[in-house]
Amino acid sequence: MSSVSVPYAEQPQWADVVPLPQYEGVEPLAPIFYTNEYKDATDYLRGIVKTGEKSQRVLDLTKHIIQLNPAHYTAWQYRYETLLAIKSPLDVELELMDEIAIKHMKTYQVWHHRRLLMTHLLRNTDEASTSSSSRSPSQLASTELTFIARTLAEDAKNYHTWSYRQWLLAFFNDDSLWDRELDFVDSMLNHDIRNNSAWHHRFFVVFQSGVREGEKDRDRILRREFTYVKQNISLAPNNASSWNYLRGILDYNKIPYSRLTSFVQPYTVPHADVPSDLVDLEDPPPSRGAQLPSPGAIEFLADVYEEEGGNSILKATELWKSLASEHDTIRRRYWNSRMKEGLRAIQVKS
Amino acid sequence: MSRLLVPLHVQSIQNLGKSQDELVYHLTAHLRMNAVYWGLTALCIMDHKDALDRQEMIDFVTSCWDDEAGGFGAHPDHDAHLLSTLSAIQILIIQDALDCVDVDRVVKFILSLQQPSGVFAGDRFGEIDTRFLFCAVNALSLLGRLSELDVEKTVGYIVQCRNFDGGFGSSIGAESHAAQVFVCVGALAILDRLDEVDVPTLSWWLAERQLPNGGLNGRPEKLEDVCYSFWVLSAMSILNKVHWIDAEKLTSFILSAQDTDNGGIADRPGDMPDVFHTLFGVAGLSILGYPGLKDLDPVYCMPADLIERMGLRKGWKNLERRTS
């Protein structure tokens, strides 16, 4: 922006606005350069808000302030109201804010602003002025998904960005948008297998909001998901996110943990049996060099035994004991409490 | 093991806001009211409530009143927001100065922000988040006006934010996050609806947040951060599970994030301290029974004796206070 370093008072196009200082009668003792720039701009914004002006120059001013301080929510709010009042094309606004969004992706206002724009675009499709082009709302949403992907490439676990993506998908709820979502999750997980946000998103797509009418063959989907998560555990047996996902699938679909006993077992022991060269797609073995045993696997197997009940609970307590004393000592108090509960269950039964 | 440097932290809180000409002071104006609450609560827990001038604080709070909206902004001239409104109420209650608020108008403002789905917006701009829902429930409870809330609708939204891992997210479909777990569990505790929590799964998920270095993270496979000492421990206290934490290791982790020169606690060792992490570090230590600290109510994040006197105490359980 060319006017950044020139105070508003020295710009003729702002001569009619009376700036409103925030701290009347208080003179900063040691003003520094950009403090002055920020104070100058916000003084003019207060002046504008007071008169209620909505115009192109308000967009320039609010953009300037947002660049200096993206958390200034009044600037965002007034900007949005101005966009609507002067019927500024909202798709142009989205593009204009792309750079700011990527630079300040940890600031929620950045995402809320886009959410307001997308909401307005969808709800007011007939209004010619909202969009500068003839693109349909779902085309705009598709562009937006691409933009979000670009943002996540910068910070792959950004909470605001992911929840914005989830909101966008559920809000437009268009098959063409959901169709490509699993590929997107795959690419995120290929990049970082430990990205919990991406695992969560997978669950959201496969089992929650993303479930589509036509997908009646849930068994096929379940098989696909089991294969997927097993392969990922095989690659990184100590990744908490994939173990959580596996538990999530089982709990959500009310499948007993014992279904996976044969898969889990090799992960619960040190590298005794070196995996053969045979590829077992059903139960992929731990990858070479993986750190074993995996606490996640031991915990899982203990849950299988606990589920079996009876004397198997003794086997579970042995495993909990090994977690408490050796493989997951930071949580020893948790494992001790599981042991106590398990033993109590046996006593009650006998 | 190092100790909690109380005099230094008190001093660092007293120094906040003394350099109003610095850029950072302006850039954080939208959090000023929260910062005052964070500082005051940290002082209360360290038993130095009077280290900041009471009247000056009350004057600041009242100067942030947004008469048009009927709530408090974060700073004079800022629009009213739920975050700053809750902080203002908390400050005024701690300072026993609630009489300077038009409670009826504040209640009206808070209730006006509830959405048809049951969640609350933070302000009229409309951002929604379970954080704001908690702010509303908490504030209404502190004001003794919970009876005016549509509890079913509110609880209904929280339940929809519950995930497959037992945790809660910021909105429907969002990932579980320790801070969102605290706000959802805290709101359910205030509303006496903890029956909506999957206690075994969530307690397990919370225990999983502790890393081998003792610190807690907010989500699986993320870095530890001192602020989760409060978000995770408060929820565990409400579920009576703090004893699952390795308290010695977490205590050392929090203490190692202190700035031993200028006071204050950072997110992790070696980083710059700030008042947000100072409060949540001190709050975590109080929940862990650190000697010499006052009890913290984990539901309201306020002094426990005060909440008890107001008749609002819930069935949480912190670790017993150690004598040394």
XYZ file of C-alpha atoms in Angstrom:
674
model
C 0.000 0.000 0.000
C 1.575 3.255 -1.127
C 0.118 5.451 1.610
C 1.436 3.374 4.506
C 4.097 5.775 5.647
C 2.183 8.997 5.015
C 0.061 10.078 8.000
C -3.637 10.409 7.181
C -3.581 14.058 8.240
C -1.221 14.766 5.342
C -3.376 13.009 2.754
C -5.808 15.418 1.083
C -8.441 12.720 0.550
C -8.750 12.346 4.340
C -8.843 16.071 5.144
C -12.593 16.019 5.928
C -12.312 13.329 8.639
C -11.804 14.331 12.256
C -9.512 11.771 13.907
C -10.548 10.639 17.397
C -7.615 9.830 19.650
C -7.987 6.948 22.068
C -6.269 8.472 25.070
C -7.244 12.070 25.296
C -4.673 14.211 27.063
C -2.083 11.447 27.172
C 1.101 12.048 25.223
C 3.247 9.015 24.570
C 6.667 9.598 26.104
C 8.723 7.694 23.602
C 6.651 7.075 20.513
C 8.152 4.700 18.019
C 7.618 4.836 14.306
C 5.037 2.128 13.733
C 3.186 2.923 16.930
C 2.471 6.312 15.421
C 1.331 4.768 12.180
C -1.016 2.444 14.060
C -2.358 5.161 16.342
C -2.851 7.475 13.384
C -4.846 4.883 11.448
C -6.997 3.853 14.407
C -7.686 7.503 15.282
C -9.092 7.928 11.775
C -11.122 4.742 12.066
C -12.734 5.998 15.258
C -13.494 9.246 13.416
C -15.092 7.286 10.548
C -17.113 5.005 12.835
C -18.479 8.071 14.567
C -19.829 9.567 11.330
C -20.943 6.176 10.018
C -19.294 6.640 6.643
C -19.253 3.579 4.363
C -17.094 4.073 1.286
C -14.161 2.755 -0.721
C -11.668 4.672 1.371
C -13.018 2.940 4.484
C -11.947 -0.321 2.848
C -8.462 1.108 2.330
C -8.274 2.309 5.923
C -9.523 -0.912 7.495
C -7.174 -2.971 5.347
C -4.299 -0.822 6.534
C -5.260 -1.368 10.192
C -5.800 -5.094 9.707
C -2.332 -5.398 8.182
C -0.891 -3.675 11.228
C -3.044 -5.562 13.743
C -5.156 -8.450 12.437
C -6.806 -8.852 15.855
C -8.515 -5.438 15.646
C -12.049 -6.784 15.530
C -13.776 -3.452 15.131
C -11.806 -2.886 11.921
C -12.943 -6.258 10.568
C -16.520 -5.661 11.606
C -16.693 -2.231 10.090
C -15.020 -3.487 6.940
C -17.630 -6.206 6.491
C -20.491 -3.783 7.020
C -18.917 -1.415 4.507
C -18.503 -4.144 1.884
C -22.196 -4.921 2.067
C -23.263 -1.281 2.169
C -21.368 -0.288 -0.965
C -22.088 -3.631 -2.657
C -18.458 -4.448 -3.176
C -18.015 -7.841 -4.902
C -17.309 -10.381 -2.190
C -15.326 -12.848 -4.291
C -12.885 -10.046 -5.004
C -12.695 -9.380 -1.277
C -11.871 -13.035 -0.612
C -8.950 -12.900 -3.003
C -7.817 -9.589 -1.626
C -7.662 -11.106 1.852
C -5.822 -14.286 0.807
C -2.401 -12.913 1.587
C -3.483 -11.486 4.952
C -5.143 -14.768 5.879
C -2.011 -16.773 5.211
C 0.181 -14.298 7.032
C -2.100 -14.147 10.077
C -3.692 -17.574 10.059
C -3.565 -17.853 13.841
C -5.940 -14.912 14.172
C -9.527 -16.088 14.186
C -10.916 -12.856 12.718
C -9.243 -13.755 9.443
C -11.361 -16.904 9.212
C -14.523 -15.455 10.606
C -14.420 -12.750 7.952
C -14.206 -15.377 5.209
C -17.022 -17.290 6.824
C -19.248 -14.213 6.741
C -18.365 -13.635 3.085
C -19.049 -17.235 2.075
C -22.339 -17.254 3.988
C -23.457 -14.111 2.229
C -22.393 -15.435 -1.155
C -24.431 -18.609 -0.736
C -27.516 -16.972 0.731
C -27.646 -14.179 -1.812
C -26.864 -15.932 -5.076
C -29.488 -13.907 -6.932
C -27.986 -10.616 -5.951
C -25.881 -9.680 -8.943
C -23.604 -7.431 -6.964
C -22.273 -9.955 -4.440
C -19.967 -11.652 -6.902
C -18.000 -10.136 -9.734
C -18.128 -13.306 -11.807
C -20.750 -15.809 -12.820
C -19.261 -18.598 -10.723
C -21.746 -20.647 -8.752
C -21.539 -20.773 -4.944
C -20.151 -24.306 -5.015
C -17.502 -23.225 -7.518
C -16.565 -20.453 -5.130
C -16.506 -22.940 -2.253
C -14.272 -25.216 -4.296
C -11.862 -22.338 -4.881
C -11.997 -21.675 -1.167
C -11.096 -25.293 -0.365
C -8.071 -24.944 -2.610
C -7.112 -21.790 -0.781
C -7.479 -23.512 2.613
C -5.235 -26.326 1.393
C -2.629 -23.747 0.434
C -2.878 -22.225 3.923
C -2.539 -25.592 5.628
C 0.637 -26.165 3.666
C 2.080 -23.327 5.788
C 0.789 -24.603 9.145
C -0.673 -28.068 8.847
C -2.247 -28.190 12.315
C -3.844 -24.746 12.492
C -7.031 -25.169 14.491
C -8.967 -22.208 13.053
C -8.157 -23.214 9.491
C -9.287 -26.796 9.955
C -12.525 -25.843 11.667
C -13.199 -23.324 8.910
C -12.747 -26.122 6.375
C -15.147 -28.332 8.357
C -17.674 -25.543 8.566
C -17.415 -24.796 4.831
C -17.976 -28.426 3.832
C -20.951 -28.856 6.136
C -22.438 -25.491 5.198
C -22.346 -26.015 1.427
C -22.865 -29.763 1.827
C -22.349 -30.354 -1.861
C -21.396 -33.831 -3.120
C -18.859 -32.409 -5.544
C -17.007 -30.824 -2.610
C -17.087 -33.914 -0.376
C -15.967 -36.178 -3.236
C -12.407 -34.918 -3.226
C -12.043 -34.615 0.524
C -10.562 -38.033 1.219
C -7.828 -37.417 -1.346
C -7.064 -34.195 0.427
C -6.775 -35.956 3.809
C -4.524 -38.561 2.202
C -2.197 -35.897 0.906
C -2.036 -34.235 4.332
C -1.310 -37.539 6.067
C 1.239 -38.547 3.452
C 3.019 -35.365 4.305
C 2.805 -35.880 8.078
C 1.432 -39.127 9.405
C 1.257 -37.619 12.912
C -1.076 -34.772 12.024
C -3.953 -35.290 14.462
C -6.033 -32.578 12.772
C -5.917 -34.559 9.538
C -6.882 -37.797 11.308
C -9.758 -36.007 12.981
C -10.819 -34.611 9.626
C -10.776 -38.108 8.164
C -13.215 -39.226 10.837
C -15.376 -36.204 10.136
C -15.455 -37.046 6.422
C -15.845 -40.826 6.637
C -18.152 -41.248 9.627
C -19.806 -37.922 10.374
C -20.903 -34.973 8.262
C -19.273 -36.386 5.146
C -21.433 -39.516 5.003
C -23.286 -39.407 1.674
C -26.687 -40.775 0.773
C -25.409 -43.217 -1.821
C -22.768 -44.808 0.394
C -24.856 -47.734 1.520
C -21.995 -50.198 1.462
C -20.630 -49.290 4.867
C -18.820 -52.617 5.198
C -16.646 -51.799 2.230
C -15.872 -48.401 3.743
C -15.021 -49.988 7.074
C -12.663 -52.448 5.426
C -10.984 -49.602 3.575
C -10.527 -47.647 6.795
C -9.130 -50.619 8.701
C -6.618 -51.255 5.947
C -5.674 -47.607 5.889
C -5.129 -47.200 9.615
C -3.298 -50.528 9.918
C -0.875 -49.514 7.196
C -0.244 -46.261 8.984
C 0.346 -47.982 12.302
C 2.724 -50.320 10.519
C 4.723 -47.334 9.273
C 4.761 -45.533 12.646
C 3.694 -47.819 15.494
C 4.095 -45.080 18.122
C 1.789 -42.538 16.542
C -0.955 -41.731 19.068
C -3.190 -40.223 16.371
C -3.545 -43.407 14.344
C -4.220 -45.517 17.433
C -6.901 -43.018 18.457
C -8.410 -43.243 15.005
C -8.494 -47.030 15.182
C -10.245 -46.887 18.560
C -12.611 -44.280 17.183
C -13.669 -46.555 14.291
C -14.235 -49.506 16.619
C -16.166 -47.571 19.258
C -18.259 -45.672 16.756
C -19.236 -48.819 14.871
C -19.543 -50.916 18.043
C -17.023 -53.474 16.865
C -15.203 -55.501 19.544
C -11.497 -54.774 19.887
C -10.779 -58.508 19.617
C -11.379 -58.258 15.872
C -7.834 -56.847 15.690
C -5.968 -59.090 18.104
C -3.857 -60.810 15.468
C -2.907 -57.491 13.932
C -1.926 -55.884 17.233
C 0.028 -58.710 18.825
C 3.335 -58.315 16.866
C 3.442 -54.691 18.014
C 3.304 -55.604 21.704
C 6.625 -57.449 21.785
C 10.217 -56.393 21.088
C 11.579 -57.232 17.652
C 11.612 -60.958 18.323
C 10.097 -62.097 15.094
C 11.663 -60.232 12.259
C 8.948 -59.586 9.704
C 9.192 -61.865 6.738
C 9.248 -60.564 3.219
C 5.732 -61.783 2.677
C 3.332 -58.897 2.378
C 0.343 -59.402 4.630
C -2.246 -56.829 3.641
C -4.706 -57.999 6.274
C -2.248 -57.664 9.144
C 0.739 -55.590 8.048
C 3.700 -56.173 10.390
C 5.708 -53.368 12.030
C 8.071 -51.684 9.613
C 11.778 -52.386 9.945
C 13.498 -50.191 12.503
C 10.266 -49.323 14.304
C 10.614 -48.804 18.029
C 8.898 -51.717 19.737
C 7.011 -52.621 21.752
C 4.509 -49.855 21.103
C 2.703 -48.624 24.251
C -0.374 -47.968 22.104
C -0.420 -51.627 21.061
C 0.095 -52.930 24.596
C -2.751 -50.742 25.788
C -4.943 -51.995 22.960
C -4.238 -55.641 23.691
C -4.961 -55.052 27.377
C -8.339 -53.640 26.352
C -9.001 -56.798 24.325
C -8.273 -58.939 27.387
C -10.353 -56.714 29.630
C -13.229 -57.003 27.171
C -12.941 -60.811 27.311
C -13.337 -60.652 31.083
C -12.808 -63.562 33.462
C -9.245 -64.712 33.827
C -8.160 -62.697 30.815
C -8.261 -59.687 33.083
C -5.144 -61.062 34.741
C -3.419 -60.914 31.369
C -4.616 -57.331 31.036
C -3.198 -56.381 34.436
C 0.175 -57.834 33.442
C 0.193 -55.552 30.431
C -0.885 -52.506 32.465
C 1.865 -53.310 34.897
C 4.442 -53.308 32.103
C 3.152 -49.937 30.924
C 3.347 -48.497 34.446
C 6.802 -49.809 35.205
C 8.503 -49.712 31.844
C 6.839 -48.574 28.647
C 4.784 -45.542 29.692
C 6.020 -44.547 33.133
C 4.783 -40.955 32.944
C 1.230 -42.362 33.182
C 2.057 -44.981 35.835
C -0.693 -43.666 38.126
C -3.269 -44.083 35.388
C -2.115 -47.639 34.654
C -2.074 -48.458 38.364
C -5.656 -47.320 38.614
C -6.625 -49.489 35.621
C -4.941 -52.444 37.363
C -6.842 -51.808 40.572
C -10.152 -51.550 38.709
C -9.403 -54.750 36.797
C -8.569 -56.719 39.890
C -11.648 -55.394 41.642
C -13.774 -56.610 38.732
C -12.332 -60.106 39.150
C -13.033 -60.121 42.883
C -16.605 -58.978 42.379
C -17.195 -61.809 39.907
C -15.632 -64.565 42.045
C 14.134 -28.436 42.367
C 13.597 -24.721 41.737
C 10.866 -22.786 43.519
C 8.035 -20.540 42.411
C 9.447 -17.024 42.349
C 6.426 -15.297 43.851
C 7.895 -11.803 44.494
C 9.249 -11.614 40.932
C 5.934 -12.707 39.402
C 4.020 -10.210 41.510
C 6.370 -7.496 40.309
C 6.001 -8.531 36.663
C 2.227 -8.274 36.966
C 2.512 -4.855 38.598
C 4.660 -3.726 35.688
C 2.034 -4.644 33.085
C 0.621 -1.657 31.338
C 3.336 0.656 32.625
C 4.773 1.033 29.164
C 1.763 2.243 27.223
C 3.934 3.712 24.509
C 5.120 0.329 23.344
C 3.567 -1.147 20.248
C 2.737 -4.407 21.942
C 0.501 -2.529 24.375
C -1.641 -1.299 21.488
C -1.637 -4.575 19.637
C -2.991 -6.379 22.687
C -5.686 -3.806 23.484
C -8.334 -6.338 22.436
C -7.206 -8.525 25.353
C -6.721 -5.811 27.976
C -9.715 -6.737 30.154
C -8.740 -10.407 30.049
C -5.168 -9.486 30.943
C -6.351 -7.607 34.034
C -8.369 -10.650 35.095
C -5.412 -12.981 34.433
C -3.092 -10.756 36.472
C -5.519 -10.287 39.345
C -6.351 -13.993 39.606
C -2.668 -14.935 39.549
C -2.072 -12.428 42.344
C -4.971 -13.872 44.389
C -3.580 -17.403 44.033
C -0.128 -16.166 45.097
C -1.846 -14.392 48.025
C -0.942 -10.878 46.853
C -4.370 -9.653 45.892
C -3.585 -6.098 46.949
C -0.515 -5.714 44.755
C -2.650 -3.852 42.199
C -4.677 -0.793 43.177
C -8.305 -1.802 43.687
C -9.959 1.502 42.807
C -7.831 2.005 39.708
C -8.849 -1.446 38.517
C -12.541 -0.840 39.126
C -12.279 2.489 37.286
C -10.669 0.748 34.330
C -13.395 -1.890 34.209
C -16.214 0.618 34.350
C -14.515 2.730 31.676
C -14.869 -0.274 29.323
C -18.660 -0.344 29.627
C -20.305 -0.263 26.198
C -23.546 1.461 26.933
C -25.011 0.810 23.527
C -24.633 -2.973 23.797
C -24.969 -3.375 27.546
C -21.729 -5.292 28.049
C -18.028 -4.713 28.533
C -15.413 -4.202 25.843
C -11.794 -5.184 26.220
C -10.704 -1.573 26.350
C -12.407 1.841 26.558
C -14.137 2.489 23.222
C -14.076 -1.163 22.178
C -17.323 -2.943 21.379
C -18.780 -5.221 24.040
C -17.696 -8.851 23.788
C -18.496 -11.942 25.871
C -14.828 -12.622 26.639
C -14.290 -9.195 28.153
C -17.718 -9.166 29.783
C -16.949 -12.356 31.706
C -13.532 -11.006 32.729
C -15.121 -7.746 33.913
C -17.642 -9.625 36.042
C -14.919 -11.848 37.492
C -12.756 -8.834 38.360
C -15.647 -6.969 39.971
C -16.668 -10.009 42.009
C -13.120 -10.576 43.230
C -12.960 -6.883 44.152
C -16.434 -7.009 45.718
C -17.637 -4.211 43.450
C -20.433 -5.800 41.448
C -22.745 -2.983 42.560
C -21.320 -0.749 39.830
C -22.855 -2.931 37.095
C -26.339 -2.837 35.649
C -26.787 -6.589 36.048
C -30.135 -6.701 34.242
C -28.631 -5.152 31.151
C -25.592 -7.455 31.195
C -27.831 -10.505 31.497
C -29.872 -9.273 28.567
C -26.710 -8.736 26.513
C -25.426 -12.225 27.291
C -28.714 -13.952 26.505
C -29.055 -11.989 23.261
C -25.936 -13.740 21.952
C -27.354 -17.262 22.127
C -27.916 -18.704 18.645
C -30.792 -20.963 17.587
C -28.352 -23.922 17.706
C -27.657 -23.262 21.400
C -24.109 -21.983 21.011
C -23.203 -18.367 21.813
C -21.645 -15.743 19.592
C -18.876 -13.634 21.124
C -20.413 -10.383 19.972
C -22.808 -9.039 17.402
C -20.256 -9.818 14.681
C -21.298 -13.409 15.141
C -18.239 -15.603 15.634
C -19.378 -18.726 17.453
C -17.323 -20.996 19.695
C -17.893 -23.218 22.715
C -15.565 -20.760 24.509
C -18.272 -18.132 24.260
C -20.879 -20.591 25.431
C -18.765 -21.178 28.536
C -18.316 -17.428 29.071
C -22.092 -16.998 28.985
C -22.843 -19.893 31.333
C -20.080 -18.868 33.730
C -21.125 -15.199 33.802
C -24.808 -15.993 34.273
C -23.900 -18.327 37.117
C -21.711 -15.712 38.808
C -24.549 -13.200 38.474
C -27.040 -15.673 39.966
C -29.149 -15.601 36.793
C -28.742 -19.105 35.365
C -32.478 -19.630 35.670
C -32.935 -17.394 32.625
C -30.830 -19.652 30.394
C -32.305 -22.271 28.057
C -30.255 -25.094 29.578
C -31.451 -27.884 27.260
C -30.554 -25.954 24.160
C -27.159 -25.025 25.595
C -26.287 -28.557 26.687
C -27.580 -29.851 23.359
C -24.944 -27.883 21.496
C -22.106 -29.055 23.763
C -23.132 -32.665 23.249
C -22.905 -32.219 19.478
C -19.301 -31.054 19.898
C -18.282 -34.298 21.602
C -15.858 -36.309 19.470
C -14.991 -39.982 19.027
C -11.998 -39.565 21.362
C -14.199 -38.342 24.215
C -12.978 -34.751 23.851
C -14.753 -31.615 22.675
C -14.049 -29.086 19.929
C -14.789 -25.409 19.336
C -17.848 -26.122 17.205
C -19.686 -29.075 15.713
C -17.207 -31.226 13.762
C -14.072 -29.531 15.113
C -11.120 -31.456 16.535
C -10.812 -32.146 20.277
C -8.601 -29.602 21.961
C -7.742 -29.350 25.668
C -8.906 -25.744 26.017
C -12.240 -26.601 24.381
C -12.499 -29.633 26.654
C -12.137 -27.345 29.647
C -14.839 -24.935 28.470
C -17.295 -27.712 27.635
C -16.685 -29.684 30.819
C -16.718 -26.468 32.861
C -20.061 -25.426 31.372
C -21.535 -28.890 31.979
C -20.249 -28.772 35.590
C -21.904 -25.410 36.203
C -25.135 -26.709 34.667
C -24.918 -29.938 36.727
C -24.933 -31.974 33.517
C -21.660 -33.895 33.737
C -23.698 -37.007 32.879
C -23.140 -35.927 29.252
C -19.400 -36.599 29.547
C -17.956 -39.959 28.469
C -15.862 -39.986 31.648
C -13.580 -43.008 31.052
C -12.691 -42.011 27.484
C -12.240 -38.316 28.223
C -10.230 -38.956 31.408
C -7.958 -41.251 29.421
C -7.598 -38.631 26.672
C -6.695 -36.009 29.288
C -4.106 -38.278 30.931
C -2.627 -38.880 27.476
C -1.778 -35.186 27.271
C 1.245 -35.543 29.564
C 4.551 -35.908 27.716
C 7.674 -37.635 29.011
C 9.197 -34.240 29.933
C 6.264 -33.652 32.313
C 4.551 -30.893 30.315
C 1.049 -31.196 28.856
C -0.012 -30.697 25.261
C -3.425 -29.684 23.964
C -3.823 -32.306 21.217
C -2.075 -35.577 20.327
C 1.332 -35.222 18.694
C 1.652 -31.518 19.579
C 4.200 -29.695 21.727
C 3.760 -29.120 25.453
C 2.731 -25.642 26.659
C 2.346 -24.277 30.201
C -1.209 -23.040 29.561
C -2.433 -26.627 29.222
C -1.429 -27.098 32.847
C -4.670 -25.322 33.553
C -6.904 -26.490 30.694
C -6.099 -30.161 31.224
C -5.833 -30.148 35.018
C -9.033 -28.177 35.554
C -11.013 -30.685 33.503
C -9.304 -33.545 35.349
C -10.099 -31.923 38.691
C -13.764 -31.665 37.707
C -13.682 -35.377 36.779
C -11.688 -36.175 39.946
C -8.671 -37.519 38.051
C -5.798 -35.122 38.837
C -4.083 -37.899 40.765
C -3.366 -39.641 37.439
C -0.903 -36.896 36.511
C 2.800 -37.134 37.321
C 2.602 -34.035 39.522
C 6.323 -33.821 40.315
C 7.308 -33.783 36.678
C 4.616 -31.314 35.663
C 5.540 -29.039 38.578
C 9.186 -28.994 37.471
C 8.144 -28.311 33.903
C 6.044 -25.272 34.923
C 8.778 -23.961 37.199
C 11.379 -24.361 34.459
C 9.349 -21.974 32.258
C 9.760 -19.105 34.756
C 11.718 -16.014 33.750
C 14.170 -15.919 36.625
C 15.335 -12.374 35.790
C 12.166 -10.388 35.212
C 9.461 -12.680 36.524
C 6.526 -14.177 34.678
C 6.037 -17.635 33.179
C 6.375 -18.496 29.479
C 4.712 -21.196 27.346
C 7.867 -23.291 27.661
C 11.405 -22.878 28.975
C 13.412 -20.170 27.261
C 10.483 -18.295 25.699
C 9.191 -14.819 26.573
C 6.836 -14.775 29.575
C 3.387 -13.184 29.492
C 0.519 -12.738 31.924
C -1.640 -15.411 30.252
C 0.940 -18.148 30.845
C 1.788 -16.718 34.254
C -1.800 -17.212 35.422
C -2.215 -20.656 33.896
C 1.150 -21.797 35.253
C 0.303 -20.599 38.756
C -3.221 -22.033 38.429
C -1.802 -25.421 37.428
C 0.555 -25.378 40.402
C -2.324 -24.559 42.748
C -4.356 -27.501 41.425
C -1.276 -29.704 41.962
C -1.131 -28.668 45.638
C 2.007 -26.528 45.384
C 2.890 -25.245 48.880
C 1.996 -21.701 49.898
C -0.551 -21.066 47.125
C -4.240 -20.369 47.661
C -6.812 -22.844 46.372
C -8.128 -22.248 42.880
C -11.651 -23.181 41.848
C -11.001 -25.053 38.571
C -14.525 -24.508 37.220
C -14.531 -20.720 37.471
C -10.747 -20.176 37.545
C -11.191 -17.894 40.540
C -10.205 -18.101 44.223
C -11.889 -21.180 45.668
C -12.917 -19.587 48.987
C -14.770 -16.844 47.113
C -16.722 -19.287 44.935
C -17.495 -21.355 48.031
C -18.875 -18.289 49.835
C -21.087 -17.588 46.829
C -22.510 -21.076 47.149
C -21.338 -22.089 43.669
C -18.793 -24.776 44.478
C -19.053 -27.955 42.394
C -17.661 -31.399 43.175
C -14.122 -30.930 41.840
C -11.047 -32.282 43.543
C -7.556 -30.743 43.435
C -4.502 -32.415 44.945
C -4.029 -31.799 48.642
C -1.902 -28.755 49.441
C 1.598 -29.743 50.417
C 3.327 -27.999 53.301
C 6.760 -28.104 51.750
